[in-house]
mmCIF file of C-alpha atoms and ligand atoms in Angstrom:
data_model
loop_
_atom_site.group_PDB
_atom_site.id
_atom_site.type_symbol
_atom_site.label_atom_id
_atom_site.label_comp_id
_atom_site.label_asym_id
_atom_site.label_seq_id
_atom_site.Cartn_x
_atom_site.Cartn_y
_atom_site.Cartn_z
ATOM 1 C CA MET A 1072 18.321 -3.279 -15.759
ATOM 2 C CA THR A 1073 16.460 -0.133 -14.739
ATOM 3 C CA THR A 1074 14.308 0.201 -11.653
ATOM 4 C CA GLU A 1075 12.206 3.240 -10.895
ATOM 5 C CA LEU A 1076 9.936 4.261 -8.039
ATOM 6 C CA VAL A 1077 6.879 6.432 -8.691
ATOM 7 C CA LEU A 1078 4.576 7.776 -6.003
ATOM 8 C CA LEU A 1079 1.076 7.584 -7.487
ATOM 9 C CA GLY A 1080 -0.691 9.023 -4.455
ATOM 10 C CA THR A 1081 0.445 10.222 -1.049
ATOM 11 C CA ALA A 1082 -2.675 10.936 1.020
ATOM 12 C CA GLY A 1083 -3.470 8.989 4.166
ATOM 13 C CA ALA A 1084 -6.936 8.093 5.445
ATOM 14 C CA PRO A 1085 -10.037 7.380 3.352
ATOM 15 C CA MET A 1086 -11.495 10.927 3.256
ATOM 16 C CA PRO A 1087 -10.891 12.457 -0.175
ATOM 17 C CA VAL A 1088 -8.932 15.708 -0.138
ATOM 18 C CA ALA A 1089 -8.357 18.157 -2.962
ATOM 19 C CA GLY A 1090 -4.940 18.138 -4.551
ATOM 20 C CA ARG A 1091 -3.597 14.820 -3.309
ATOM 21 C CA ALA A 1092 -4.489 11.294 -4.434
ATOM 22 C CA GLY A 1093 -4.878 8.335 -2.090
ATOM 23 C CA ILE A 1094 -1.966 6.149 -1.097
ATOM 24 C CA SER A 1095 -0.461 4.149 -3.933
ATOM 25 C CA SER A 1096 3.059 3.635 -5.259
ATOM 26 C CA ALA A 1097 4.595 1.834 -8.207
ATOM 27 C CA LEU A 1098 7.910 0.137 -8.745
ATOM 28 C CA ILE A 1099 8.877 -0.361 -12.378
ATOM 29 C CA ALA A 1100 11.575 -2.939 -13.055
ATOM 30 C CA ASP A 1101 12.595 -3.173 -16.715
ATOM 31 C CA GLY A 1102 9.125 -2.011 -17.716
ATOM 32 C CA ARG A 1103 7.327 -4.484 -15.468
ATOM 33 C CA VAL A 1104 4.993 -2.615 -13.133
ATOM 34 C CA PHE A 1105 4.338 -3.532 -9.514
ATOM 35 C CA VAL A 1106 1.806 -1.438 -7.596
ATOM 36 C CA ILE A 1107 1.918 -1.110 -3.826
ATOM 37 C CA ASP A 1108 -1.455 -0.195 -2.344
ATOM 38 C CA CYS A 1109 -4.321 1.037 -4.429
ATOM 39 C CA GLY A 1110 -5.965 4.061 -2.888
ATOM 40 C CA ARG A 1111 -8.194 6.760 -4.308
ATOM 41 C CA GLY A 1112 -7.246 7.715 -7.846
ATOM 42 C CA ALA A 1113 -4.652 4.994 -8.414
ATOM 43 C CA PRO A 1114 -5.829 4.027 -11.937
ATOM 44 C CA SER A 1115 -5.756 7.664 -13.115
ATOM 45 C CA ALA A 1116 -2.407 8.272 -11.434
ATOM 46 C CA PHE A 1117 -1.074 5.151 -13.159
ATOM 47 C CA ALA A 1118 -2.054 6.649 -16.520
ATOM 48 C CA ASP A 1119 -0.777 10.127 -15.579
ATOM 49 C CA ALA A 1120 2.609 8.581 -14.752
ATOM 50 C CA GLY A 1121 2.772 7.136 -18.260
ATOM 51 C CA LEU A 1122 2.778 3.562 -17.016
ATOM 52 C CA ASP A 1123 1.691 0.723 -19.279
ATOM 53 C CA PHE A 1124 -1.405 -1.228 -18.227
ATOM 54 C CA THR A 1125 -0.245 -4.213 -20.279
ATOM 55 C CA ARG A 1126 2.868 -4.383 -18.093
ATOM 56 C CA LEU A 1127 1.041 -4.379 -14.757
ATOM 57 C CA GLU A 1128 2.129 -7.642 -13.162
ATOM 58 C CA ALA A 1129 1.107 -7.494 -9.555
ATOM 59 C CA VAL A 1130 -0.470 -5.411 -6.811
ATOM 60 C CA PHE A 1131 0.698 -5.676 -3.205
ATOM 61 C CA LEU A 1132 -1.737 -4.571 -0.505
ATOM 62 C CA SER A 1133 -0.298 -3.546 2.853
ATOM 63 C CA HIS A 1134 -3.616 -4.027 4.635
ATOM 64 C CA LEU A 1135 -7.272 -4.047 3.831
ATOM 65 C CA HIS A 1136 -8.439 -0.600 4.974
ATOM 66 C CA ALA A 1137 -10.286 1.161 2.158
ATOM 67 C CA ASP A 1138 -7.716 3.941 1.764
ATOM 68 C CA HIS A 1139 -5.273 1.241 0.570
ATOM 69 C CA THR A 1140 -7.681 -0.870 -1.475
ATOM 70 C CA GLY A 1141 -10.585 1.294 -2.620
ATOM 71 C CA ASP A 1142 -9.552 1.705 -6.256
ATOM 72 C CA LEU A 1143 -8.453 -1.895 -6.766
ATOM 73 C CA PRO A 1144 -11.656 -2.718 -8.694
ATOM 74 C CA GLY A 1145 -10.887 0.088 -11.135
ATOM 75 C CA LEU A 1146 -7.232 -0.848 -11.496
ATOM 76 C CA LEU A 1147 -8.331 -4.340 -12.510
ATOM 77 C CA LEU A 1148 -11.451 -3.552 -14.534
ATOM 78 C CA TYR A 1149 -10.694 -0.308 -16.412
ATOM 79 C CA PRO A 1150 -7.695 -1.669 -18.378
ATOM 80 C CA TRP A 1151 -9.223 -5.136 -18.854
ATOM 81 C CA GLY A 1152 -9.594 -4.555 -22.608
ATOM 82 C CA VAL A 1153 -5.837 -4.186 -23.189
ATOM 83 C CA ARG A 1154 -4.892 -7.231 -21.123
ATOM 84 C CA THR A 1155 -4.341 -9.316 -24.220
ATOM 85 C CA GLY A 1156 -1.518 -10.069 -26.606
ATOM 86 C CA GLY A 1157 -0.747 -12.099 -29.704
ATOM 87 C CA HIS A 1158 -1.285 -15.333 -27.829
ATOM 88 C CA GLY A 1159 -4.520 -14.534 -26.006
ATOM 89 C CA PRO A 1160 -5.024 -13.019 -22.565
ATOM 90 C CA LEU A 1161 -1.997 -11.730 -20.701
ATOM 91 C CA ALA A 1162 -1.003 -13.511 -17.530
ATOM 92 C CA PRO A 1163 -3.439 -12.629 -14.728
ATOM 93 C CA ILE A 1164 -2.655 -9.613 -12.547
ATOM 94 C CA ARG A 1165 -1.644 -11.046 -9.219
ATOM 95 C CA VAL A 1166 -2.978 -9.298 -6.133
ATOM 96 C CA TYR A 1167 -1.005 -10.152 -3.010
ATOM 97 C CA GLY A 1168 -2.048 -9.111 0.453
ATOM 98 C CA PRO A 1169 -3.046 -10.146 3.942
ATOM 99 C CA SER A 1170 -4.975 -13.324 4.547
ATOM 100 C CA ARG A 1171 -8.112 -13.524 6.647
ATOM 101 C CA PRO A 1172 -7.262 -12.785 10.281
ATOM 102 C CA ALA A 1173 -7.530 -15.731 12.650
ATOM 103 C CA MET A 1174 -10.556 -14.055 14.202
ATOM 104 C CA LEU A 1175 -12.642 -10.935 13.765
ATOM 105 C CA PRO A 1176 -10.976 -8.282 15.953
ATOM 106 C CA ALA A 1177 -13.067 -7.211 18.929
ATOM 107 C CA GLY A 1178 -13.678 -3.617 19.916
ATOM 108 C CA ASP A 1179 -13.680 -1.980 23.321
ATOM 109 C CA ALA A 1180 -15.884 0.387 25.301
ATOM 110 C CA ILE A 1181 -14.830 3.442 23.265
ATOM 111 C CA PHE A 1182 -14.347 2.021 19.756
ATOM 112 C CA HIS A 1183 -16.636 -0.737 18.576
ATOM 113 C CA ARG A 1184 -18.892 -1.561 15.671
ATOM 114 C CA VAL A 1185 -22.655 -1.555 16.011
ATOM 115 C CA THR A 1186 -23.618 -3.699 13.037
ATOM 116 C CA THR A 1187 -21.392 -6.529 11.825
ATOM 117 C CA ILE A 1188 -21.485 -6.403 8.044
ATOM 118 C CA HIS A 1189 -21.556 -9.691 6.130
ATOM 119 C CA PRO A 1190 -21.404 -11.829 9.295
ATOM 120 C CA GLU A 1191 -20.875 -15.046 7.323
ATOM 121 C CA LEU A 1192 -17.435 -13.694 6.329
ATOM 122 C CA PRO A 1193 -16.862 -10.522 8.356
ATOM 123 C CA ALA A 1194 -13.094 -10.174 7.773
ATOM 124 C CA PRO A 1195 -12.365 -11.328 4.207
ATOM 125 C CA GLY A 1196 -8.738 -11.628 3.165
ATOM 126 C CA THR A 1197 -7.129 -10.593 -0.099
ATOM 127 C CA ALA A 1198 -8.173 -13.645 -2.120
ATOM 128 C CA ASP A 1199 -11.709 -13.174 -0.799
ATOM 129 C CA LEU A 1200 -11.613 -9.481 -1.733
ATOM 130 C CA VAL A 1201 -10.632 -10.275 -5.317
ATOM 131 C CA GLN A 1202 -13.322 -12.938 -5.587
ATOM 132 C CA HIS A 1203 -15.919 -10.508 -4.266
ATOM 133 C CA ILE A 1204 -14.822 -7.828 -6.730
ATOM 134 C CA LEU A 1205 -15.316 -10.321 -9.560
ATOM 135 C CA ALA A 1206 -18.680 -11.336 -8.109
ATOM 136 C CA GLY A 1207 -19.823 -7.739 -7.695
ATOM 137 C CA TYR A 1208 -18.806 -6.859 -11.243
ATOM 138 C CA ALA A 1209 -19.996 -10.121 -12.793
ATOM 139 C CA TYR A 1210 -22.486 -8.155 -14.892
ATOM 140 C CA HIS A 1211 -19.707 -6.174 -16.556
ATOM 141 C CA LEU A 1212 -17.433 -9.200 -16.902
ATOM 142 C CA ASN A 1213 -20.155 -11.427 -18.370
ATOM 143 C CA VAL A 1214 -21.975 -8.888 -20.536
ATOM 144 C CA MET A 1215 -19.266 -6.577 -21.872
ATOM 145 C CA PRO A 1216 -17.689 -9.384 -23.985
ATOM 146 C CA LEU A 1217 -20.987 -9.640 -25.899
ATOM 147 C CA ASP A 1218 -20.572 -6.122 -27.298
ATOM 148 C CA ALA A 1219 -16.796 -5.614 -27.376
ATOM 149 C CA ARG A 1220 -13.749 -7.757 -27.991
ATOM 150 C CA MET A 1221 -12.553 -8.534 -24.469
ATOM 151 C CA PRO A 1222 -9.983 -11.013 -23.162
ATOM 152 C CA ASP A 1223 -11.232 -14.001 -21.179
ATOM 153 C CA ALA A 1224 -12.378 -12.608 -17.831
ATOM 154 C CA GLY A 1225 -11.212 -15.809 -16.199
ATOM 155 C CA GLU A 1226 -7.629 -14.755 -16.888
ATOM 156 C CA LEU A 1227 -7.903 -11.215 -15.516
ATOM 157 C CA VAL A 1228 -6.720 -11.573 -11.924
ATOM 158 C CA ARG A 1229 -5.620 -13.914 -9.168
ATOM 159 C CA GLY A 1230 -5.863 -12.987 -5.492
ATOM 160 C CA ILE A 1231 -3.148 -14.481 -3.315
ATOM 161 C CA ASP A 1232 -3.076 -14.432 0.480
ATOM 162 C CA ILE A 1233 0.314 -13.945 2.095
ATOM 163 C CA ALA A 1234 1.038 -16.194 5.044
ATOM 164 C CA VAL A 1235 2.926 -13.954 7.458
ATOM 165 C CA PRO A 1236 5.299 -15.614 9.883
ATOM 166 C CA ALA A 1237 3.822 -16.157 13.323
ATOM 167 C CA ARG A 1238 4.910 -13.466 15.755
ATOM 168 C CA THR A 1239 7.171 -14.672 18.509
ATOM 169 C CA ASP A 1240 7.690 -11.961 21.106
ATOM 170 C CA GLY A 1241 11.220 -10.730 21.565
ATOM 171 C CA THR A 1242 12.652 -11.982 18.303
ATOM 172 C CA THR A 1243 12.433 -10.316 14.937
ATOM 173 C CA GLN A 1244 10.347 -11.998 12.286
ATOM 174 C CA ALA A 1245 11.915 -13.845 9.425
ATOM 175 C CA PRO A 1246 10.490 -11.989 6.402
ATOM 176 C CA ALA A 1247 8.139 -14.007 4.216
ATOM 177 C CA VAL A 1248 9.247 -14.314 0.588
ATOM 178 C CA VAL A 1249 6.198 -13.170 -1.361
ATOM 179 C CA PHE A 1250 7.634 -13.087 -4.859
ATOM 180 C CA ASP A 1251 11.014 -13.977 -6.341
ATOM 181 C CA ASP A 1252 11.687 -14.560 -10.033
ATOM 182 C CA GLY A 1253 15.393 -13.868 -9.964
ATOM 183 C CA ALA A 1254 14.999 -10.252 -11.133
ATOM 184 C CA VAL A 1255 12.565 -8.966 -8.530
ATOM 185 C CA ARG A 1256 12.366 -10.252 -4.996
ATOM 186 C CA VAL A 1257 9.601 -9.138 -2.624
ATOM 187 C CA THR A 1258 9.638 -9.889 1.075
ATOM 188 C CA ALA A 1259 7.195 -8.895 3.792
ATOM 189 C CA VAL A 1260 6.847 -8.682 7.542
ATOM 190 C CA ALA A 1261 3.797 -8.078 9.674
ATOM 191 C CA VAL A 1262 3.653 -4.631 11.263
ATOM 192 C CA ARG A 1263 1.354 -3.144 13.895
ATOM 193 C CA HIS A 1264 -1.524 -1.006 12.652
ATOM 194 C CA GLY A 1265 -4.029 -1.172 15.484
ATOM 195 C CA ARG A 1266 -6.771 -3.722 14.915
ATOM 196 C CA ALA A 1267 -5.882 -4.073 11.216
ATOM 197 C CA VAL A 1268 -4.301 -7.512 11.566
ATOM 198 C CA PRO A 1269 -2.448 -8.614 9.596
ATOM 199 C CA ALA A 1270 -0.849 -5.460 8.201
ATOM 200 C CA LEU A 1271 2.275 -5.797 6.089
ATOM 201 C CA ALA A 1272 5.404 -3.895 5.091
ATOM 202 C CA TYR A 1273 7.150 -4.847 1.838
ATOM 203 C CA ARG A 1274 10.725 -4.799 0.638
ATOM 204 C CA PHE A 1275 11.555 -4.921 -3.087
ATOM 205 C CA ASP A 1276 15.066 -5.931 -4.161
ATOM 206 C CA THR A 1277 16.372 -5.726 -7.715
ATOM 207 C CA ALA A 1278 19.883 -5.551 -9.145
ATOM 208 C CA ASP A 1279 19.528 -1.735 -9.010
ATOM 209 C CA GLY A 1280 18.789 -1.516 -5.315
ATOM 210 C CA SER A 1281 16.112 -1.848 -2.689
ATOM 211 C CA VAL A 1282 12.927 0.016 -1.781
ATOM 212 C CA VAL A 1283 10.892 -0.605 1.358
ATOM 213 C CA PHE A 1284 7.267 0.415 1.833
ATOM 214 C CA SER A 1285 6.236 0.775 5.466
ATOM 215 C CA GLY A 1286 2.504 0.429 4.988
ATOM 216 C CA ASP A 1287 0.731 1.875 8.011
ATOM 217 C CA THR A 1288 2.425 1.064 11.303
ATOM 218 C CA SER A 1289 3.524 2.365 14.637
ATOM 219 C CA VAL A 1290 7.298 2.264 15.193
ATOM 220 C CA ASN A 1291 8.190 -1.354 14.602
ATOM 221 C CA ASP A 1292 11.428 -3.312 15.035
ATOM 222 C CA ASP A 1293 10.461 -5.821 12.364
ATOM 223 C CA LEU A 1294 10.034 -3.061 9.790
ATOM 224 C CA ILE A 1295 13.395 -1.579 10.812
ATOM 225 C CA ALA A 1296 15.012 -4.998 10.367
ATOM 226 C CA LEU A 1297 13.295 -5.473 6.991
ATOM 227 C CA ALA A 1298 14.532 -2.067 5.799
ATOM 228 C CA GLN A 1299 18.186 -2.550 6.837
ATOM 229 C CA GLY A 1300 20.453 -0.926 4.294
ATOM 230 C CA ALA A 1301 17.748 -0.234 1.725
ATOM 231 C CA GLY A 1302 18.357 2.629 -0.686
ATOM 232 C CA ILE A 1303 14.883 4.081 -0.159
ATOM 233 C CA LEU A 1304 12.336 3.789 2.628
ATOM 234 C CA VAL A 1305 8.881 5.045 1.654
ATOM 235 C CA HIS A 1306 7.298 5.681 5.037
ATOM 236 C CA HIS A 1307 3.908 6.921 6.045
ATOM 237 C CA VAL A 1308 3.835 9.861 8.433
ATOM 238 C CA ALA A 1309 1.356 11.530 10.765
ATOM 239 C CA ASP A 1310 1.479 14.778 12.697
ATOM 240 C CA LEU A 1311 -0.559 13.881 15.757
ATOM 241 C CA GLY A 1312 0.057 17.319 17.290
ATOM 242 C CA TYR A 1313 -1.535 18.983 14.278
ATOM 243 C CA LEU A 1314 -4.534 16.695 14.574
ATOM 244 C CA ARG A 1315 -4.820 17.532 18.296
ATOM 245 C CA ARG A 1316 -4.727 21.257 17.543
ATOM 246 C CA HIS A 1317 -7.430 20.772 14.924
ATOM 247 C CA GLY A 1318 -9.972 19.048 17.099
ATOM 248 C CA THR A 1319 -9.112 15.358 17.287
ATOM 249 C CA GLY A 1320 -9.997 14.153 20.793
ATOM 250 C CA ASP A 1321 -7.714 12.447 23.320
ATOM 251 C CA ALA A 1322 -9.216 8.968 23.023
ATOM 252 C CA GLU A 1323 -8.881 9.028 19.255
ATOM 253 C CA LEU A 1324 -5.334 10.416 19.441
ATOM 254 C CA ASP A 1325 -4.303 7.691 21.891
ATOM 255 C CA ARG A 1326 -5.637 5.142 19.443
ATOM 256 C CA MET A 1327 -3.944 6.843 16.503
ATOM 257 C CA ALA A 1328 -0.595 6.780 18.307
ATOM 258 C CA ALA A 1329 -0.881 2.989 18.313
ATOM 259 C CA LEU A 1330 -1.763 3.014 14.601
ATOM 260 C CA HIS A 1331 0.738 5.458 13.125
ATOM 261 C CA THR A 1332 4.304 6.730 13.188
ATOM 262 C CA ASP A 1333 4.480 10.374 14.205
ATOM 263 C CA VAL A 1334 6.576 12.909 12.304
ATOM 264 C CA SER A 1335 8.822 13.133 15.383
ATOM 265 C CA GLU A 1336 9.564 9.390 15.218
ATOM 266 C CA VAL A 1337 10.048 8.584 11.553
ATOM 267 C CA GLY A 1338 13.599 9.997 11.272
ATOM 268 C CA GLY A 1339 14.695 7.672 14.062
ATOM 269 C CA VAL A 1340 13.169 4.734 12.188
ATOM 270 C CA ALA A 1341 15.133 5.622 9.044
ATOM 271 C CA GLU A 1342 18.348 6.101 11.045
ATOM 272 C CA ARG A 1343 18.022 2.738 12.792
ATOM 273 C CA ALA A 1344 17.296 1.080 9.444
ATOM 274 C CA GLY A 1345 20.360 2.714 7.903
ATOM 275 C CA VAL A 1346 18.567 3.564 4.673
ATOM 276 C CA GLY A 1347 19.907 6.038 2.138
ATOM 277 C CA GLU A 1348 16.779 8.118 1.626
ATOM 278 C CA LEU A 1349 13.566 8.525 3.574
ATOM 279 C CA ILE A 1350 10.631 9.454 1.346
ATOM 280 C CA LEU A 1351 7.508 10.555 3.185
ATOM 281 C CA SER A 1352 4.077 9.470 2.004
ATOM 282 C CA HIS A 1353 0.576 8.690 3.309
ATOM 283 C CA TYR A 1354 0.320 12.047 5.043
ATOM 284 C CA LEU A 1355 -1.956 12.695 8.006
ATOM 285 C CA PRO A 1356 -3.232 15.386 7.720
ATOM 286 C CA ALA A 1357 -3.572 14.669 4.009
ATOM 287 C CA GLU A 1358 -4.493 18.171 2.804
ATOM 288 C CA PRO A 1359 -1.500 19.523 0.848
ATOM 289 C CA ASP A 1360 -1.943 23.034 2.287
ATOM 290 C CA ALA A 1361 -2.075 21.879 5.918
ATOM 291 C CA ILE A 1362 1.684 21.409 6.242
ATOM 292 C CA THR A 1363 4.202 22.298 3.544
ATOM 293 C CA GLY A 1364 6.531 19.709 2.079
ATOM 294 C CA GLU A 1365 9.504 21.654 3.433
ATOM 295 C CA GLU A 1366 8.092 21.502 6.963
ATOM 296 C CA TRP A 1367 7.283 17.796 6.715
ATOM 297 C CA ALA A 1368 10.807 17.040 5.499
ATOM 298 C CA SER A 1369 12.644 19.210 8.018
ATOM 299 C CA ARG A 1370 10.704 17.850 10.982
ATOM 300 C CA ALA A 1371 10.752 14.224 9.824
ATOM 301 C CA GLY A 1372 14.465 14.350 9.021
ATOM 302 C CA LYS A 1373 15.502 15.118 12.601
ATOM 303 C CA GLY A 1374 17.744 12.336 13.857
ATOM 304 C CA PHE A 1375 18.292 10.893 10.378
ATOM 305 C CA SER A 1376 21.714 11.292 8.776
ATOM 306 C CA GLY A 1377 20.492 10.382 5.273
ATOM 307 C CA ARG A 1378 18.374 12.372 2.833
ATOM 308 C CA THR A 1379 14.754 13.112 3.726
ATOM 309 C CA THR A 1380 12.303 13.928 0.944
ATOM 310 C CA ALA A 1381 8.692 15.002 1.284
ATOM 311 C CA GLY A 1382 7.028 12.738 -1.241
ATOM 312 C CA HIS A 1383 4.357 14.146 -3.525
ATOM 313 C CA ASP A 1384 2.058 12.658 -6.152
ATOM 314 C CA GLY A 1385 4.117 11.881 -9.224
ATOM 315 C CA LEU A 1386 7.526 11.902 -7.516
ATOM 316 C CA ARG A 1387 9.968 9.616 -9.347
ATOM 317 C CA ARG A 1388 13.260 8.073 -8.263
ATOM 318 C CA ARG A 1389 15.560 6.049 -10.502
ATOM 319 C CA LEU A 1390 17.338 3.432 -8.377
ATOM 320 C CA GLY A 1391 21.083 3.232 -8.576
ATOM 321 C CA ALA A 1392 21.204 6.655 -10.299
HETATM 322 ZN ZN1 ZN B 613 -3.848 4.173 5.640
#
């Protein structure tokens, strides 16, 4: 077996920046492709990495902010034409992710919405998202097959909500088994990313080793437990001090500290998890020239006895190599 990690995009936050694509990663196990998050540019990065759209099996969404989901429609719809084989349409691409939250999160005096969009379903989950993508692109899906040979649109995709274990304070969560076919096992825990509930971290295990994807989270014991002993931890990182120096206000920074893991904290997370390598991704600030890779790695690696790597778009790691 061979298992390889590819970082498709490493930028955090929705705002496009030059020179870095939005957050997305891929794990390739014996040619089968699993995509984790689907930010800006993911379909192009998938092609740039030489990955095979006929081998895309599943997408795993950490949470439903647009920087993690915005290019999901393209990842499903652009390669639709090749999703066919000698025996008809390929198996549907499965999109796993958070379910609807139990209730629409409320705001507070400082941060709140003015208009509630789509009040009849204001916090759609992953299965809802996929259904709404199909609904929004029904024209393409219903009309394109009249002018080109296309596989049955009904077999293109399935959206699947992940039931995360209920949080019980003081004890670590038992990870939910999301996917397990004997060769690839995917487990998930809920993490804390502000009001984005549920938000998930994922662990992939194959015979070659283990990779954990933090998603977006503040420092979290459940993530550390999930990542125990993994070969690679792909962790998002923020430099809140940089953002303060560049004009982000106190109220917003306080909120961001509850949303993100600071560069001063992430090495401690990797050390407590006992992983082999910490690979940084989902940078805040996202601009590649704001902070060099060397600086990110040296600051993030403090307190971590393993290897720290500043991830970049296109970075590849062969597991077990
Ligand atoms: Zn994010």
